[in-house]
Amino acid sequence: MTDYQAPVRQMRFTIEHLADFAEVATLPDFASVDGDTLSSVLEEAAKFAGNVLAPTNWLGDRQGVKVVDRAVQVPKEFKDAYVQFCEAGWPGIASNPEFGGQGLPKTVSLACDEMWAAANVAFALCPELSQGAILAMDRHATDELKQTYLEKLVSGQWAGTMCLTEPQAGSDLAALTSTAEPKGGRYLIRGQKIYITWGDHPMAENIIHLVLARLPDAPPGTKGISLFVVPKFKLNADGTPGERNDVFPVSVEHKMGIHASPTCVLAFGDEGGAEGYLVGKPNEGLAAMFTMMNYMRLGVGAQGVGLADRSYQKSVAYARERVQGRAPGEKGRVAIIRHPDVRRMLLLMRTLTQASRAICYYTASCLDRAAHGTDPEVVSRWQARADLMTPIAKAWCTEVAQEATELGVQVHGGMGYVEETGVAQFYRDARIASIYEGTNGIQAIDLVGRKLLRDGGATVSAFVTDMRSVDAPLANAGEDFAVVRAALSRALDELVQASTHLLTGEKRDPELVSAAAFDYMMLIGTVIGGWQLARGALVALEQLAAGGDRAFLETQLVMAKFYAEHVLPRCTAHTAAVRAGSASTMALAADHF
Ligand SMILES: Cc1cc2nc3c(=O)[nH]c(=O)nc-3n(C[C@H](O)[C@H](O)[C@H](O)COP(=O)(O)OP(=O)(O)OC[C@H]3O[C@@H](n4cnc5c(N)ncnc54)[C@H](O)[C@@H]3O)c2cc1C
């Protein structure tokens, strides 16, 4: 169960050639980041993921977590791993150097997030949430709050959480009812939050909850929500954790996967009120929380990539060992990797994983160029691209992670359904990624409503133009690339047709957006994945001509072709579904279901 080897070579290739690392490294904030930094970070992270985190994955799944005496207990091995994680400096690699972070680009740190998730996603959620909380506080909190909390969060000494969901307020946060009563420069928070990941645990000395609640007389809906920071332990005058604050875990959920990640019901203020501090402006908390949510959405996409990759690795190993059946032209029984249907499954897993990795890393590089650029016009262009990419990275990459991890079970045959091989755990662990951080349906509606329609299609159209620029190099690359060129060109045409249909169809069909959004999200993700694999193949062709590593580079060519022939044709079906609109989807009355 401990065998995870991060695909460092593939990650590095993706960062360098498909996430425009050279351009990111020219940004002034990243002046000290170069190819050597990239190599050493990836190699050290790979060792940590493989040697320290991966061995705790299976035992975490078996042992799970529990609440004893109003406190969550986690496996002892997790606590040990967390200490090592912090000692090695991993929590703060991409955080603001002003608070002790190393300030690396997201383009680099996201590859580490992928490795942590592949090695042990239940564990990885804890530092990931802390990073999201740090970013939200860094952008929106007062200097005083930043000075009080950020250094300890960046070092990992304290951990962060995200407290949005309530029983009646899931996708619809407008319905949340937790309250915040002003009292002597602070606030007393009261209410119940559910599903709070790592809502309580003994791994960090203090837990810093970011909580959404309503001030007295706040307007209803999303315009009346404020953001508060609520520490598990109130702080002494010297900043050390002191008296217990009034926030306690009531229970942990028994779940399908990520068993070692405590998913808590948290009670705030049952004994009078949990002390908290306002972050950002009153009633503007949801906008501030979006900083954390968007951070987490890309992180969840990377979780999908990691789990898909780990499942692929196990499946290849199994397919090489398992002997079953015969094959034309070969004597005796063969390993199942010899069978075309097994090859199909393995290549689907591999290409979907690489396409989703390239989508996530590219999104990170858009974010880096937006957050650290200097020319306002260029910054706003990258910000628009990052905003477009974020729901795609979250939703498409986690949808294909379901497919890849499900294929991992299938490659194993009956053994895939037996827990001890581990692939069932990857499948179960991946399932939540389509649900939390905003379900994929909600992501798709956000993509169409806010990222396509709001600017009249300008951002998508600019991206389509950029993607079409691979057509000429593909044409020059010769007959061998004709299939990739034709499939990508057709898929881009279909994306334009579907976008135009959505841009012009809402008046005719008011339910079009919600009915067609999921297919549109799958369509655009599939196209961007094809574009990235084609770019990878073009780079590989160049490097092959220069005498590079044949096996690795030829793999990039095969992946682009396989994806063009077996995955890009899905675009035709998604486009047809978008164009069909809502009529048949809504034809059945609710009581006829
Ligand atoms: C393991 C786990 C960990 C979690 N961690 C956290 C955490 O740390 N912090 C936190 O605050 N929350 C957390 N959550 C909550 C999670 O973000 C929500 O479960 C999720 O946003 C969906 O909300 P819901 O469960 O209420 O589903 P609902 O909102 O009830 O949705 C049910 C279905 O209806 C669909 N739907 C709902 N509204 C619409 C609409 N307007 N249009 C179209 N379709 C719609 C959804 O897509 C979904 O398919 C976690 C949940 C789980 C299970």
Short mmCIF file of N, CA and C and ligand atoms in Angstrom, two decimals, residues 125 129 161-173 193-199 210 212 253 255-258 261-264 289 292-293 296-297 432 434-443 445 514, ligand 1:
data_model
loop_
_atom_site.label_atom_id
_atom_site.label_comp_id
_atom_site.label_asym_id
_atom_site.label_seq_id
_atom_site.Cartn_x
_atom_site.Cartn_y
_atom_site.Cartn_z
N LEU A 125 -5.67 17.37 2.96
CA LEU A 125 -6.71 18.39 3.13
C LEU A 125 -6.39 19.36 4.27
N LEU A 129 -6.27 23.35 3.47
CA LEU A 129 -7.24 24.31 4.03
C LEU A 129 -6.51 25.44 4.74
N THR A 161 -9.33 26.28 8.98
CA THR A 161 -10.50 25.57 8.43
C THR A 161 -11.39 26.57 7.69
N MET A 162 -12.39 26.02 7.01
CA MET A 162 -13.33 26.84 6.25
C MET A 162 -14.74 26.47 6.69
N CYS A 163 -15.43 27.39 7.36
CA CYS A 163 -16.74 27.04 7.95
C CYS A 163 -17.86 27.80 7.24
N LEU A 164 -18.42 27.17 6.20
CA LEU A 164 -19.51 27.78 5.44
C LEU A 164 -20.82 27.04 5.70
N THR A 165 -20.76 25.72 5.50
CA THR A 165 -21.99 24.93 5.35
C THR A 165 -22.77 24.80 6.66
N GLU A 166 -24.10 24.91 6.54
CA GLU A 166 -25.02 24.65 7.65
C GLU A 166 -26.09 23.69 7.11
N PRO A 167 -26.85 23.06 8.01
CA PRO A 167 -27.79 22.05 7.50
C PRO A 167 -28.70 22.57 6.38
N GLN A 168 -29.19 23.80 6.51
CA GLN A 168 -30.12 24.34 5.50
C GLN A 168 -29.39 25.17 4.44
N ALA A 169 -28.08 25.33 4.57
CA ALA A 169 -27.31 26.17 3.63
C ALA A 169 -26.11 25.40 3.10
N GLY A 170 -26.31 24.72 1.95
CA GLY A 170 -25.22 23.99 1.31
C GLY A 170 -24.79 24.76 0.08
N SER A 171 -25.30 24.37 -1.10
CA SER A 171 -24.99 25.14 -2.31
C SER A 171 -25.50 26.57 -2.17
N ASP A 172 -26.57 26.72 -1.41
CA ASP A 172 -27.23 28.03 -1.29
C ASP A 172 -26.82 28.71 0.02
N LEU A 173 -25.69 29.40 -0.03
CA LEU A 173 -25.17 30.02 1.20
C LEU A 173 -26.02 31.20 1.65
N LYS A 193 -22.23 24.58 12.30
CA LYS A 193 -21.67 24.34 10.97
C LYS A 193 -21.53 22.84 10.79
N ILE A 194 -21.78 22.37 9.56
CA ILE A 194 -21.65 20.93 9.32
C ILE A 194 -20.62 20.67 8.24
N TYR A 195 -20.15 19.43 8.19
CA TYR A 195 -19.18 18.98 7.17
C TYR A 195 -17.86 19.76 7.22
N ILE A 196 -17.42 20.20 8.39
CA ILE A 196 -16.20 21.02 8.41
C ILE A 196 -14.96 20.13 8.43
N THR A 197 -14.22 20.18 7.32
CA THR A 197 -13.05 19.33 7.13
C THR A 197 -11.94 19.74 8.10
N TRP A 198 -11.41 18.76 8.79
CA TRP A 198 -10.37 18.98 9.81
C TRP A 198 -10.83 20.06 10.81
N GLY A 199 -12.15 19.99 11.14
CA GLY A 199 -12.75 20.98 12.04
C GLY A 199 -12.20 20.90 13.45
N LEU A 210 -12.19 29.99 9.82
CA LEU A 210 -12.77 31.13 9.09
C LEU A 210 -14.25 30.83 8.94
N LEU A 212 -18.38 32.00 8.30
CA LEU A 212 -19.37 32.94 7.76
C LEU A 212 -20.54 33.04 8.73
N GLU A 253 -18.53 12.72 10.61
CA GLU A 253 -19.36 11.93 9.69
C GLU A 253 -18.69 10.60 9.36
N LYS A 255 -18.10 8.27 6.41
CA LYS A 255 -18.19 8.60 4.99
C LYS A 255 -17.74 7.46 4.07
N MET A 256 -18.01 7.68 2.78
CA MET A 256 -17.62 6.72 1.75
C MET A 256 -16.09 6.66 1.59
N GLY A 257 -15.43 7.79 1.74
CA GLY A 257 -13.97 7.83 1.55
C GLY A 257 -13.36 8.87 2.47
N ILE A 258 -12.11 9.24 2.16
CA ILE A 258 -11.30 10.12 3.01
C ILE A 258 -11.61 9.91 4.51
N SER A 261 -9.88 11.97 7.24
CA SER A 261 -10.10 13.42 7.31
C SER A 261 -11.34 13.66 8.15
N PRO A 262 -11.19 14.26 9.34
CA PRO A 262 -12.37 14.46 10.16
C PRO A 262 -13.33 15.47 9.54
N THR A 263 -14.56 15.02 9.26
CA THR A 263 -15.60 15.90 8.70
C THR A 263 -16.55 16.19 9.84
N CYS A 264 -16.43 17.38 10.41
CA CYS A 264 -17.04 17.64 11.73
C CYS A 264 -18.33 18.43 11.66
N MET A 289 -14.48 35.34 1.36
CA MET A 289 -14.39 33.88 1.43
C MET A 289 -14.11 33.28 0.06
N MET A 292 -10.66 32.15 -0.56
CA MET A 292 -10.34 30.80 -0.06
C MET A 292 -10.99 29.72 -0.93
N MET A 293 -12.25 29.97 -1.31
CA MET A 293 -12.97 28.95 -2.08
C MET A 293 -12.30 28.71 -3.44
N MET A 296 -9.20 26.74 -2.98
CA MET A 296 -9.51 25.33 -2.73
C MET A 296 -10.01 24.62 -3.99
N ARG A 297 -10.71 25.36 -4.84
CA ARG A 297 -11.26 24.71 -6.05
C ARG A 297 -10.13 24.18 -6.93
N ILE A 432 -15.59 12.37 -3.46
CA ILE A 432 -16.02 13.62 -2.82
C ILE A 432 -15.61 14.85 -3.65
N SER A 434 -15.99 15.75 -6.59
CA SER A 434 -17.02 16.34 -7.46
C SER A 434 -18.08 17.06 -6.66
N ILE A 435 -18.06 16.85 -5.33
CA ILE A 435 -19.15 17.38 -4.49
C ILE A 435 -18.71 18.62 -3.71
N TYR A 436 -17.57 18.49 -2.98
CA TYR A 436 -17.26 19.65 -2.11
C TYR A 436 -16.62 20.80 -2.89
N GLU A 437 -16.52 21.93 -2.21
CA GLU A 437 -16.07 23.18 -2.86
C GLU A 437 -17.04 23.63 -3.94
N GLY A 438 -18.30 23.35 -3.77
CA GLY A 438 -19.28 23.66 -4.81
C GLY A 438 -19.38 22.48 -5.75
N THR A 439 -20.56 21.86 -5.84
CA THR A 439 -20.69 20.66 -6.68
C THR A 439 -20.31 21.00 -8.12
N ASN A 440 -20.01 19.95 -8.89
CA ASN A 440 -19.61 20.21 -10.28
C ASN A 440 -20.73 20.82 -11.10
N GLY A 441 -21.97 20.52 -10.73
CA GLY A 441 -23.10 21.17 -11.40
C GLY A 441 -23.08 22.68 -11.16
N ILE A 442 -22.80 23.06 -9.91
CA ILE A 442 -22.75 24.49 -9.57
C ILE A 442 -21.54 25.16 -10.26
N GLN A 443 -20.42 24.43 -10.31
CA GLN A 443 -19.23 24.98 -11.01
C GLN A 443 -19.56 25.26 -12.48
N ILE A 445 -22.47 25.84 -13.83
CA ILE A 445 -23.39 26.99 -13.97
C ILE A 445 -22.62 28.30 -13.79
N SER A 514 -28.82 26.42 -17.03
CA SER A 514 -28.72 25.37 -16.02
C SER A 514 -28.79 23.98 -16.65
C1 LIG B 1 -16.54 15.19 3.09
C2 LIG B 1 -17.04 16.60 3.00
C3 LIG B 1 -16.22 17.65 3.37
C4 LIG B 1 -16.69 18.96 3.33
N1 LIG B 1 -15.89 19.98 3.78
C5 LIG B 1 -16.45 21.22 3.97
C6 LIG B 1 -15.72 22.25 4.64
O1 LIG B 1 -14.57 22.08 5.06
N2 LIG B 1 -16.35 23.44 4.85
C7 LIG B 1 -17.62 23.68 4.42
O2 LIG B 1 -18.12 24.77 4.65
N3 LIG B 1 -18.31 22.72 3.75
C8 LIG B 1 -17.77 21.51 3.51
N4 LIG B 1 -18.47 20.52 2.87
C9 LIG B 1 -19.79 20.83 2.34
C10 LIG B 1 -19.84 20.82 0.83
O3 LIG B 1 -19.17 21.93 0.30
C11 LIG B 1 -21.31 20.73 0.42
O4 LIG B 1 -21.72 19.40 0.73
C12 LIG B 1 -21.55 21.02 -1.05
O5 LIG B 1 -21.27 22.37 -1.33
C13 LIG B 1 -22.97 20.70 -1.49
O6 LIG B 1 -23.91 21.20 -0.60
P1 LIG B 1 -25.05 20.21 -0.04
O7 LIG B 1 -24.37 19.01 0.49
O8 LIG B 1 -25.94 20.96 0.85
O9 LIG B 1 -25.83 19.76 -1.32
P2 LIG B 1 -27.12 20.52 -1.96
O10 LIG B 1 -26.82 21.96 -2.06
O11 LIG B 1 -28.32 20.08 -1.24
O12 LIG B 1 -27.10 19.91 -3.43
C14 LIG B 1 -27.71 18.65 -3.76
C15 LIG B 1 -27.74 18.53 -5.29
O13 LIG B 1 -28.52 19.59 -5.85
C16 LIG B 1 -27.77 20.35 -6.78
N5 LIG B 1 -28.14 21.78 -6.66
C17 LIG B 1 -28.30 22.49 -5.53
N6 LIG B 1 -28.59 23.77 -5.83
C18 LIG B 1 -28.62 23.88 -7.17
C19 LIG B 1 -28.85 24.94 -8.10
N7 LIG B 1 -29.09 26.18 -7.69
N8 LIG B 1 -28.78 24.67 -9.41
C20 LIG B 1 -28.51 23.42 -9.85
N9 LIG B 1 -28.28 22.38 -9.02
C21 LIG B 1 -28.33 22.60 -7.70
C22 LIG B 1 -26.32 20.10 -6.42
O14 LIG B 1 -25.45 20.27 -7.53
C23 LIG B 1 -26.35 18.66 -5.93
O15 LIG B 1 -26.27 17.79 -7.00
C24 LIG B 1 -18.00 19.21 2.87
C25 LIG B 1 -18.82 18.15 2.47
C26 LIG B 1 -18.36 16.86 2.57
C27 LIG B 1 -19.30 15.73 2.19
#
